[in-house]
Coordinates of C-alpha atoms in Angstrom, one line a residue:
M1 CA -40.4 32.1 37.9
S2 CA -37.2 33.2 39.6
V3 CA -34.2 35.2 38.6
Q4 CA -30.6 34.0 39.4
P5 CA -27.5 36.2 39.1
G6 CA -24.9 35.2 36.7
T7 CA -21.8 33.4 38.1
A8 CA -18.2 34.0 37.0
S9 CA -16.2 30.9 37.5
A10 CA -14.0 28.6 35.3
P11 CA -15.7 25.3 34.5
P12 CA -14.0 22.7 36.7
A13 CA -13.8 19.0 35.6
R14 CA -17.0 17.3 36.9
G15 CA -18.2 13.8 37.2
P16 CA -21.6 12.4 36.4
V17 CA -24.5 14.4 37.9
P18 CA -26.6 12.4 40.4
G19 CA -30.1 11.8 39.0
R20 CA -29.1 11.8 35.3
H21 CA -29.8 8.5 33.4
S22 CA -26.9 7.2 31.4
A23 CA -29.0 7.6 28.2
D24 CA -28.7 11.3 28.7
D25 CA -24.9 11.2 28.0
P26 CA -24.1 12.7 24.6
R27 CA -21.1 10.4 24.4
S28 CA -23.6 7.7 23.4
V29 CA -24.4 9.5 20.2
L30 CA -20.8 10.3 19.0
A31 CA -19.4 8.3 16.1
R32 CA -17.3 6.2 18.5
P33 CA -16.8 6.2 22.3
L34 CA -14.7 9.0 23.7
A35 CA -12.6 9.0 26.8
A36 CA -14.3 12.2 28.0
T37 CA -11.7 13.1 30.6
S38 CA -8.8 12.6 28.2
L39 CA -10.6 14.7 25.5
L40 CA -11.4 17.5 28.0
D41 CA -7.7 17.5 29.0
A42 CA -6.6 17.6 25.4
V43 CA -9.0 20.5 24.6
K44 CA -7.8 22.4 27.7
D45 CA -4.2 21.9 26.6
L46 CA -5.0 23.1 23.2
R47 CA -6.8 26.1 24.6
R48 CA -3.7 27.0 26.7
D49 CA -1.4 26.9 23.7
V50 CA -3.8 28.8 21.5
A51 CA -4.1 31.5 24.1
V52 CA -0.4 32.2 24.2
T53 CA 0.1 32.1 20.5
Q54 CA 1.0 35.5 19.2
F55 CA 2.0 37.0 15.8
P56 CA 4.8 39.4 16.4
L57 CA 5.4 40.2 12.7
T58 CA 2.9 41.9 10.4
I59 CA 2.9 39.8 7.2
D60 CA 0.3 38.8 4.7
G61 CA -2.4 36.9 6.7
T62 CA -1.5 38.2 10.1
E63 CA -4.7 40.0 10.6
A64 CA -6.8 37.0 9.5
A65 CA -4.7 34.7 11.7
T66 CA -5.3 36.9 14.7
A67 CA -9.0 36.9 14.1
S68 CA -9.0 33.1 13.6
R69 CA -7.1 32.6 16.8
D70 CA -9.6 34.8 18.7
R71 CA -12.5 32.9 17.2
L72 CA -11.0 29.6 18.1
L73 CA -10.5 30.8 21.7
D74 CA -14.2 31.9 21.8
Q75 CA -15.2 28.4 20.5
L76 CA -13.1 26.7 23.1
D77 CA -14.1 28.9 26.0
E78 CA -17.8 29.3 25.2
H79 CA -18.7 25.9 23.9
L80 CA -16.2 23.0 23.9
V81 CA -14.6 23.4 27.3
P82 CA -17.9 24.0 29.2
R83 CA -19.7 21.3 27.2
L84 CA -17.0 18.7 27.7
T85 CA -16.8 19.7 31.4
E86 CA -20.5 19.1 31.9
L87 CA -21.8 16.8 29.3
S88 CA -25.2 16.5 31.0
A89 CA -25.9 20.3 31.0
P90 CA -29.0 21.4 29.1
A91 CA -28.6 22.2 25.4
V92 CA -28.1 25.9 25.0
V93 CA -30.4 27.3 22.3
V94 CA -29.3 30.7 21.3
V95 CA -32.0 32.8 19.7
A96 CA -30.3 35.3 17.4
G97 CA -31.1 37.6 14.5
S98 CA -31.1 41.1 13.2
T99 CA -32.5 44.3 14.7
G100 CA -36.3 44.2 15.0
A101 CA -36.6 40.5 14.1
G102 CA -38.7 39.8 17.2
K103 CA -36.3 37.6 19.1
S104 CA -37.4 38.7 22.6
T105 CA -41.1 38.6 21.8
L106 CA -40.6 35.0 20.5
V107 CA -38.7 33.9 23.6
N108 CA -41.4 35.5 25.8
S109 CA -44.1 33.8 23.8
L110 CA -42.5 30.4 24.0
V111 CA -42.1 30.7 27.8
G112 CA -45.5 32.3 28.2
A113 CA -44.2 35.2 30.3
E114 CA -42.2 38.4 30.0
V115 CA -38.8 37.0 30.8
S116 CA -36.9 39.2 28.3
S117 CA -37.7 42.8 27.6
A118 CA -38.6 43.4 24.0
G119 CA -36.6 46.4 22.8
V120 CA -38.8 49.2 21.6
L121 CA -36.0 51.7 21.3
R122 CA -32.9 50.7 19.3
P123 CA -30.2 50.1 20.2
T124 CA -30.9 48.5 23.6
T125 CA -28.0 48.0 26.0
R126 CA -29.8 45.5 28.2
R127 CA -28.0 42.3 29.2
P128 CA -28.9 39.1 27.2
V129 CA -31.3 36.7 29.0
L130 CA -30.9 33.0 29.5
V131 CA -34.1 31.1 30.6
H132 CA -34.0 27.5 31.9
H133 CA -36.1 25.1 34.0
P134 CA -35.4 25.6 37.8
L135 CA -34.3 21.9 38.1
D136 CA -31.5 22.5 35.6
A137 CA -29.9 25.3 37.6
E138 CA -27.1 23.2 39.1
L139 CA -26.2 21.7 35.7
L140 CA -25.8 25.2 34.3
S141 CA -24.1 26.8 37.3
H142 CA -20.6 26.6 36.0
H143 CA -21.2 27.6 32.4
P144 CA -19.1 30.6 31.5
V145 CA -21.9 32.2 29.5
L146 CA -23.6 33.0 32.9
E147 CA -20.9 35.7 33.4
S148 CA -22.6 38.0 30.8
V149 CA -26.3 37.2 30.9
E150 CA -29.3 37.6 33.2
V151 CA -30.4 34.1 34.3
V152 CA -34.1 33.4 34.7
A153 CA -35.5 30.1 36.0
D154 CA -39.0 29.4 34.7
E155 CA -40.8 26.0 35.0
H156 CA -42.5 26.5 31.6
V157 CA -39.1 25.9 29.9
P158 CA -38.7 22.2 29.1
R159 CA -36.0 20.5 31.1
G160 CA -32.9 19.8 29.1
I161 CA -32.8 23.0 27.1
A162 CA -32.0 26.7 28.0
L163 CA -33.2 29.6 25.8
L164 CA -30.7 32.4 25.3
D165 CA -32.0 35.7 23.9
A166 CA -28.9 37.3 22.3
P167 CA -28.3 40.9 21.2
D168 CA -28.9 42.0 17.7
L169 CA -26.2 40.8 15.2
D170 CA -26.3 44.1 13.4
S171 CA -26.6 46.4 16.4
V172 CA -25.2 49.9 16.0
L173 CA -23.4 49.2 19.3
E174 CA -20.2 47.3 18.8
S175 CA -20.5 45.8 22.3
N176 CA -23.8 44.3 21.4
R177 CA -22.5 42.9 18.2
E178 CA -19.5 41.4 19.9
S179 CA -21.7 39.9 22.6
A180 CA -24.0 38.4 20.1
H181 CA -21.2 36.6 18.2
R182 CA -19.6 35.4 21.4
L183 CA -22.9 34.0 22.7
L184 CA -23.4 32.2 19.4
E185 CA -20.2 30.3 20.0
A186 CA -21.7 28.9 23.2
A187 CA -24.7 27.5 21.4
D188 CA -25.6 23.8 21.0
L189 CA -28.4 24.9 18.7
W190 CA -28.7 28.2 16.8
L191 CA -32.3 29.4 16.4
F192 CA -32.1 32.2 13.8
V193 CA -35.0 34.6 13.7
T194 CA -35.6 36.7 10.6
T195 CA -38.6 38.4 8.9
A196 CA -40.3 38.4 5.6
A197 CA -38.8 41.8 4.9
R198 CA -35.2 41.1 6.0
Y199 CA -34.5 37.4 5.3
G200 CA -32.3 38.4 2.4
D201 CA -29.9 40.5 4.4
A202 CA -26.3 39.5 3.9
L203 CA -25.2 39.6 7.5
P204 CA -27.3 36.7 8.9
W205 CA -26.2 34.5 6.0
R206 CA -22.5 35.2 6.7
V207 CA -23.1 34.2 10.3
L208 CA -24.9 31.1 9.2
E209 CA -22.0 30.1 6.9
G210 CA -19.8 30.3 10.0
A211 CA -22.2 28.1 11.9
V212 CA -22.1 25.5 9.1
E213 CA -18.3 25.6 9.1
R214 CA -18.2 24.6 12.7
G215 CA -20.9 21.9 12.4
A216 CA -23.5 23.7 14.6
S217 CA -27.1 22.5 14.7
I218 CA -29.3 25.2 13.1
A219 CA -33.0 26.0 12.9
M220 CA -34.7 29.1 11.4
V221 CA -37.8 31.1 12.3
L222 CA -39.4 33.2 9.5
N223 CA -41.3 35.8 11.5
R224 CA -44.1 38.3 10.5
V225 CA -45.0 36.7 7.2
P226 CA -48.1 38.1 5.4
S227 CA -50.3 35.3 4.3
D228 CA -50.4 36.5 0.7
S229 CA -46.6 36.4 0.3
L230 CA -46.0 33.2 2.3
P231 CA -45.6 30.8 -0.7
T232 CA -43.1 33.1 -2.5
V233 CA -41.1 34.0 0.6
R234 CA -41.0 30.5 1.9
G235 CA -39.9 29.1 -1.4
D236 CA -37.2 31.6 -1.8
L237 CA -35.9 31.0 1.7
L238 CA -35.8 27.3 1.2
S239 CA -33.7 27.9 -1.9
R240 CA -31.3 30.0 0.1
L241 CA -31.0 27.4 2.8
R242 CA -30.1 24.7 0.2
A243 CA -27.5 27.0 -1.3
H244 CA -25.9 27.4 2.1
R245 CA -25.9 23.7 2.9
L246 CA -28.8 24.1 5.3
E247 CA -31.5 22.1 3.5
G248 CA -32.0 19.8 6.5
S249 CA -32.5 22.6 9.0
P250 CA -36.0 23.0 10.5
L251 CA -37.9 26.1 9.2
F252 CA -40.7 27.6 11.2
V253 CA -43.1 30.3 9.9
V254 CA -44.8 32.8 12.3
P255 CA -47.6 34.7 10.5
D256 CA -47.9 38.4 10.6
M257 CA -50.1 39.3 13.6
G258 CA -50.4 43.0 12.7
P259 CA -49.8 45.7 15.3
H260 CA -49.8 44.3 18.7
E261 CA -48.1 44.4 22.2
G262 CA -47.0 41.6 24.5
L263 CA -46.9 37.9 23.7
L264 CA -47.8 36.3 20.4
A265 CA -50.9 34.1 20.3
P266 CA -50.0 30.5 21.6
A267 CA -51.2 29.0 18.3
A268 CA -48.6 31.2 16.4
V269 CA -45.6 29.7 18.2
A270 CA -47.1 26.2 18.9
P271 CA -45.0 24.4 16.3
I272 CA -41.8 25.9 17.7
H273 CA -42.9 25.1 21.2
R274 CA -43.7 21.5 20.3
W275 CA -40.4 21.1 18.6
L276 CA -38.4 22.5 21.5
T277 CA -40.4 20.2 23.9
M278 CA -39.5 17.3 21.7
L279 CA -35.9 18.5 21.5
A280 CA -35.7 18.7 25.3
G281 CA -36.3 15.0 25.6
P282 CA -33.2 13.1 26.9
D283 CA -32.5 11.3 23.6
R284 CA -33.2 14.3 21.3
A285 CA -31.3 16.8 23.4
R286 CA -28.4 14.5 23.7
T287 CA -28.5 14.0 19.9
V288 CA -28.3 17.7 19.2
I289 CA -25.5 18.2 21.7
G290 CA -23.6 15.3 20.3
R291 CA -24.0 16.4 16.7
T292 CA -22.9 19.9 17.5
L293 CA -20.0 18.6 19.6
R294 CA -18.8 16.4 16.8
G295 CA -19.1 19.2 14.3
S296 CA -17.1 21.5 16.6
L297 CA -14.4 19.0 17.1
S298 CA -14.2 18.3 13.4
S299 CA -13.9 21.9 12.4
L300 CA -11.4 22.4 15.2
R301 CA -8.9 20.4 13.3
E302 CA -8.9 22.6 10.3
W303 CA -8.8 25.8 12.4
V304 CA -5.8 24.5 14.4
E305 CA -4.0 23.5 11.2
E306 CA -4.6 26.9 9.7
L307 CA -3.3 28.5 12.9
A308 CA -0.2 26.3 12.9
E309 CA 0.4 27.3 9.3
A310 CA 0.2 31.0 10.2
V311 CA 2.7 30.4 13.1
Q312 CA 5.0 28.7 10.7
G313 CA 4.7 31.6 8.3
Q314 CA 5.8 33.9 11.1
A315 CA 8.9 31.6 11.8
D316 CA 9.8 31.5 8.1
A317 CA 9.5 35.3 7.8
A318 CA 11.7 35.7 10.9
S319 CA 14.4 33.5 9.4
T320 CA 14.4 35.5 6.2
L321 CA 14.6 38.8 8.2
A322 CA 17.5 37.4 10.3
R323 CA 19.4 36.5 7.1
A324 CA 18.7 39.9 5.6
I325 CA 19.9 41.7 8.7
D326 CA 23.1 39.6 8.9
D327 CA 23.9 40.4 5.3
A328 CA 23.2 44.1 5.8
L329 CA 25.3 44.1 8.9
E330 CA 28.5 43.4 7.0
T331 CA 28.8 46.8 5.3
P332 CA 28.5 49.0 8.3
A333 CA 30.7 46.7 10.3
Q334 CA 33.5 46.9 7.7
A335 CA 33.0 50.6 7.5
A336 CA 33.4 51.0 11.2
A337 CA 36.8 49.1 11.0
E338 CA 37.9 51.2 8.0
A339 CA 37.1 54.4 9.8
I340 CA 39.4 53.3 12.6
R341 CA 42.2 52.4 10.3
A342 CA 41.8 55.7 8.6
G343 CA 42.5 57.6 11.8
G344 CA 38.9 58.6 12.8
V345 CA 39.7 58.5 16.5
A346 CA 42.5 61.1 16.1
D347 CA 40.3 63.9 14.8
G348 CA 39.5 66.5 17.3
P349 CA 40.8 66.6 20.9
V350 CA 43.4 63.9 20.5
R351 CA 45.2 65.7 17.6
A352 CA 44.9 69.0 19.4
R353 CA 46.4 67.6 22.6
W354 CA 49.3 66.0 20.6
A355 CA 50.0 69.3 18.9
E356 CA 50.2 71.0 22.3
L357 CA 52.4 68.4 23.8
S358 CA 54.9 68.3 20.9
A359 CA 55.0 72.0 20.2
D360 CA 58.2 74.0 21.0
G361 CA 58.6 73.9 24.7
G362 CA 56.2 71.1 25.1
P363 CA 57.1 68.0 27.2
L364 CA 57.5 65.8 24.0
H365 CA 59.4 68.3 22.0
G366 CA 62.9 67.1 21.3
V367 CA 62.7 63.7 22.9
V368 CA 64.6 62.5 19.9
S369 CA 67.3 64.8 18.5
S370 CA 67.8 65.5 14.8
S371 CA 70.7 63.1 15.0
G372 CA 68.5 60.3 16.4
K373 CA 69.7 60.6 20.0
V374 CA 67.1 59.9 22.8
R375 CA 67.2 62.6 25.4
G376 CA 65.9 62.2 28.9
S377 CA 66.7 61.1 32.4
G378 CA 64.7 59.2 35.0
R379 CA 63.4 62.5 36.4
T380 CA 62.5 64.0 33.0
G381 CA 60.9 60.6 32.0
R382 CA 58.6 60.7 35.0
A383 CA 57.7 64.3 34.3
R384 CA 56.9 63.5 30.6
A385 CA 54.7 60.5 31.6
L386 CA 52.8 62.8 34.0
A387 CA 52.4 65.5 31.3
V388 CA 51.0 63.1 28.7
A389 CA 48.4 61.5 31.2
P390 CA 45.6 63.9 29.9
L391 CA 46.3 62.5 26.4
S392 CA 45.1 59.0 27.6
A393 CA 41.8 60.6 28.9
D394 CA 41.3 62.3 25.5
L395 CA 42.0 59.0 23.7
T396 CA 39.3 57.2 25.9
R397 CA 36.7 59.9 25.2
S398 CA 37.4 60.1 21.5
T399 CA 37.5 56.3 21.1
A400 CA 34.2 56.0 22.9
A401 CA 32.6 58.7 20.7
A402 CA 33.9 57.0 17.5
L403 CA 32.6 53.6 18.6
A404 CA 29.2 55.0 19.6
D405 CA 29.0 56.7 16.2
A406 CA 29.8 53.4 14.5
G407 CA 26.9 51.8 16.4
A408 CA 24.5 54.7 15.5
R409 CA 25.4 54.5 11.9
T410 CA 24.8 50.7 11.9
E411 CA 21.4 51.1 13.5
V412 CA 20.4 53.6 10.8
S413 CA 21.7 51.2 8.1
L414 CA 19.8 48.2 9.5
R415 CA 16.5 50.2 9.9
S416 CA 16.7 51.4 6.3
V417 CA 17.0 47.7 5.2
L418 CA 13.9 46.8 7.2
T419 CA 11.8 49.7 6.0
S420 CA 12.8 49.9 2.4
K421 CA 10.4 49.0 -0.4
D422 CA 12.4 45.9 -1.0
A423 CA 12.4 44.8 2.6
P424 CA 11.5 41.2 3.4
A425 CA 8.0 40.5 4.7
G426 CA 7.6 41.7 8.3
G427 CA 10.5 44.2 8.1
A428 CA 8.4 47.3 8.9
S429 CA 6.8 45.7 12.0
L430 CA 10.2 44.4 13.1
A431 CA 11.6 48.0 12.8
A432 CA 8.6 49.3 14.7
A433 CA 9.2 46.8 17.5
W434 CA 12.9 47.7 17.7
P435 CA 13.0 49.9 20.8
R436 CA 14.4 53.4 20.5
D437 CA 14.1 54.3 24.1
G438 CA 17.4 53.7 26.0
A439 CA 19.2 52.6 22.8
A440 CA 21.5 55.6 22.8
S441 CA 22.4 55.2 26.5
R442 CA 23.1 51.5 26.1
R443 CA 25.2 52.1 23.1
T444 CA 27.2 54.8 24.8
A445 CA 27.8 52.6 27.9
A446 CA 29.0 49.8 25.6
A447 CA 31.3 52.2 23.7
E448 CA 32.8 53.6 26.8
L449 CA 33.5 50.2 28.2
A450 CA 35.2 49.2 24.9
A451 CA 37.2 52.4 24.8
R452 CA 38.5 51.9 28.3
G453 CA 39.4 48.4 27.4
W454 CA 41.4 49.6 24.4
T455 CA 43.3 52.3 26.2
A456 CA 44.1 49.7 28.9
Q457 CA 45.7 47.6 26.2
G458 CA 48.3 50.3 25.6
P459 CA 50.5 49.6 28.7
R460 CA 50.1 45.8 28.2
V461 CA 51.2 46.0 24.5
V462 CA 54.2 48.2 25.4
R463 CA 55.3 45.9 28.2
A464 CA 54.9 42.9 26.0
G465 CA 56.9 44.6 23.2
L466 CA 59.7 45.6 25.5
A467 CA 59.9 42.1 26.9
A468 CA 59.9 40.4 23.5
K469 CA 63.1 39.1 22.0
P470 CA 64.4 41.0 19.0
D471 CA 64.2 39.3 15.6
D472 CA 66.4 36.2 15.1
E473 CA 68.9 38.0 12.9
V474 CA 69.7 40.5 15.6
A475 CA 72.6 39.2 17.6
G476 CA 75.7 40.2 19.4
R477 CA 76.3 43.9 19.4
A478 CA 73.1 44.6 17.5
L479 CA 71.1 42.9 20.3
A480 CA 72.9 45.0 22.9
R481 CA 72.0 48.1 20.9
V482 CA 68.4 47.2 20.8
E483 CA 68.2 46.5 24.5
K484 CA 70.0 49.7 25.2
G485 CA 67.7 51.6 23.0
R486 CA 64.6 50.2 24.7
A487 CA 66.1 51.2 28.1
K488 CA 66.7 54.7 26.9
A489 CA 63.1 55.0 25.6
V490 CA 61.7 53.8 28.9
K491 CA 64.0 56.3 30.7
A492 CA 62.9 59.1 28.5
L493 CA 59.1 58.6 28.7
G494 CA 58.4 55.8 31.1
E495 CA 56.2 52.8 30.2
D496 CA 53.0 54.8 30.6
G497 CA 54.3 57.6 28.5
L498 CA 55.3 55.1 25.8
A499 CA 51.8 53.6 26.0
A500 CA 50.2 57.0 25.5
V501 CA 52.4 57.6 22.4
A502 CA 51.6 54.2 21.0
L503 CA 47.8 54.6 21.5
T504 CA 48.0 58.1 19.9
G505 CA 49.9 56.7 16.9
A506 CA 47.4 53.9 16.6
S507 CA 44.5 56.4 16.7
G508 CA 45.8 58.1 13.6
V509 CA 48.3 60.7 14.7
T510 CA 51.2 60.1 12.3
E511 CA 53.7 62.2 14.3
A512 CA 53.1 60.0 17.3
A513 CA 53.7 56.8 15.3
T514 CA 56.9 58.4 13.9
L515 CA 58.1 59.2 17.4
L516 CA 57.5 55.7 18.7
V517 CA 59.3 54.1 15.8
A518 CA 62.2 56.5 16.4
L519 CA 62.3 55.4 20.0
L520 CA 61.8 51.6 19.6
G521 CA 62.3 50.8 15.9
P522 CA 60.3 47.9 14.4
T523 CA 59.1 47.0 17.9
G524 CA 57.3 50.4 18.0
Q525 CA 55.6 49.8 14.7
R526 CA 54.4 46.3 15.8
M527 CA 52.9 47.9 18.9
I528 CA 51.0 50.4 16.8
D529 CA 49.8 47.7 14.4
D530 CA 48.6 45.5 17.2
L531 CA 46.7 48.4 18.8
V532 CA 45.1 49.4 15.4
L533 CA 44.0 45.8 14.8
D534 CA 42.6 45.6 18.3
L535 CA 40.6 48.9 18.0
A536 CA 39.3 47.9 14.5
D537 CA 38.0 44.6 16.0
R538 CA 36.3 46.6 18.8
A539 CA 34.7 48.9 16.2
T540 CA 33.4 45.9 14.3
A541 CA 32.1 44.4 17.5
Q542 CA 30.3 47.6 18.4
A543 CA 28.6 47.6 15.0
R544 CA 27.5 44.0 15.5
L545 CA 26.2 44.9 18.9
E546 CA 23.3 46.7 17.2
R547 CA 22.2 43.3 15.9
T548 CA 21.5 42.3 19.5
A549 CA 18.3 44.4 20.0
V550 CA 16.8 43.0 16.8
G551 CA 18.0 39.5 17.7
E552 CA 16.1 39.7 21.0
I553 CA 12.9 40.4 19.1
L554 CA 13.5 37.6 16.6
A555 CA 14.2 35.3 19.6
D556 CA 10.5 35.5 20.5
P557 CA 9.4 31.8 21.0
D558 CA 6.5 32.5 18.6
L559 CA 9.1 33.1 15.9
A560 CA 11.2 30.0 16.6
D561 CA 11.6 27.4 13.8
D562 CA 9.6 24.9 15.8
A563 CA 6.9 27.3 17.1
A564 CA 4.1 25.5 15.2
A565 CA 5.1 22.1 16.6
R566 CA 3.2 22.6 19.9
L567 CA -0.1 23.3 18.0
R568 CA 0.5 20.3 15.7
L569 CA 1.1 18.1 18.7
R570 CA -2.2 19.2 20.2
L571 CA -3.8 18.5 16.8
A572 CA -2.4 15.0 16.7
V573 CA -3.7 14.3 20.1
L574 CA -7.2 15.5 19.2
K575 CA -7.2 13.4 16.0
G576 CA -6.2 10.3 18.1
L577 CA -9.1 10.9 20.6
T578 CA -11.8 11.8 18.1

């Protein structure tokens, strides 16, 4: 007997193993011939797509879908991929059961040596043990199960099978329970061990139901059965097996040997040993492998279809959420524009600065006399333009603050829609995924950029207004008066000064708007109207910008309308090959 360390390597595609007769190939026992390489490639492609499948939204069924995906990955990683990679590898017989069922003692007794330590103290944290014939070492060398087990080579194990002593299914250690369930996914045959006292426990039957679902080959060992209760216990157990669609599964009974240490008497395990020896024959072992492989591939279709449906459910929920957000966005977007038109930007520093500039003795006081005469020379115009320059800076800051506030209010509004009791499915998880870190700084940066863009529009609007032809009905002397009035206005304030007044009027300072109309007439009002419209559009855009962060989450490929298509494609390929 020798001990081999477990290996940790992905199972590569392998060809026929020298020395194996073609009758050993499990493909010969499948319903119809398989192109093994094509099937392996299809299963690997499926495994890749299943592994990257995520469920970003928490909706009904998400938890179950995640568990189903993980179980499907375990089935692919632990059984289907390694089995299809090495069809001639020994049949893996996983010996499983509840705490104290006698699994390790049974394995040791079948081998005739202490290859697996029987746990006296519970729970035990020892590694699971896999025992095989030395000549089967190469065939098992790439199996992923070797990563987590102690590997023992013993010539008393029949060639063609490998016994795996798994941890307790009901261990108090979660790591043991997880290991047991994962190793069961690697099985070609499940050998369940229970006792006369514990065969009615619910957990093993739940696990067996899962084995039936995936088409696994199953046998059961009823251990430590007192002779006087054997008929009753055996009859009840057979009834349970029939109720769980396991009526064709072999059932072995090991009598109660009383208090003892070490191996069971050879006669007690002789029926199991003979059955395993028979099973290890090339035809029998291949039959078990083929039957379990067919069952796994068949159950795979239903699992993949269920997974695809869960992915489609995510996509449908994302579409519903996107529509709800778009609908909810309209109210804060309109409110942002209305706040601009109501003069929200003017409140605070802008209005205070205007009052200072237009007060008695201020640079803008008396620009237009009570009789309507424009006062100013080129020198005074340049001075006034210089004096109102700080007003432009105030306008930029106040506009940026107003736009940022519009964005913040929009975010609050959208979050409330996602987290309300009437929110669409997945709304709460979408709100939770909506990043808060950095949102304020990004919003502020966008608002400042938009504010600078708006104040930069002031000079352009003024130049365009001054260059525009007056209305068609204005002609002759009237046209001359208009052009003369424009020239005086430019002389009095300069184009930059006029732009500052126009922006201030558009921000909501009525006195500034009145001054501009007094200087330029209807042209001044059109300038203000254009600037108000421009700023309102920017406010709406700032509000809609809050949709971007949510949109990035909803743009997740797992939430796309066709996200389920890749899994359904893999399913169609599998159906065609099996």
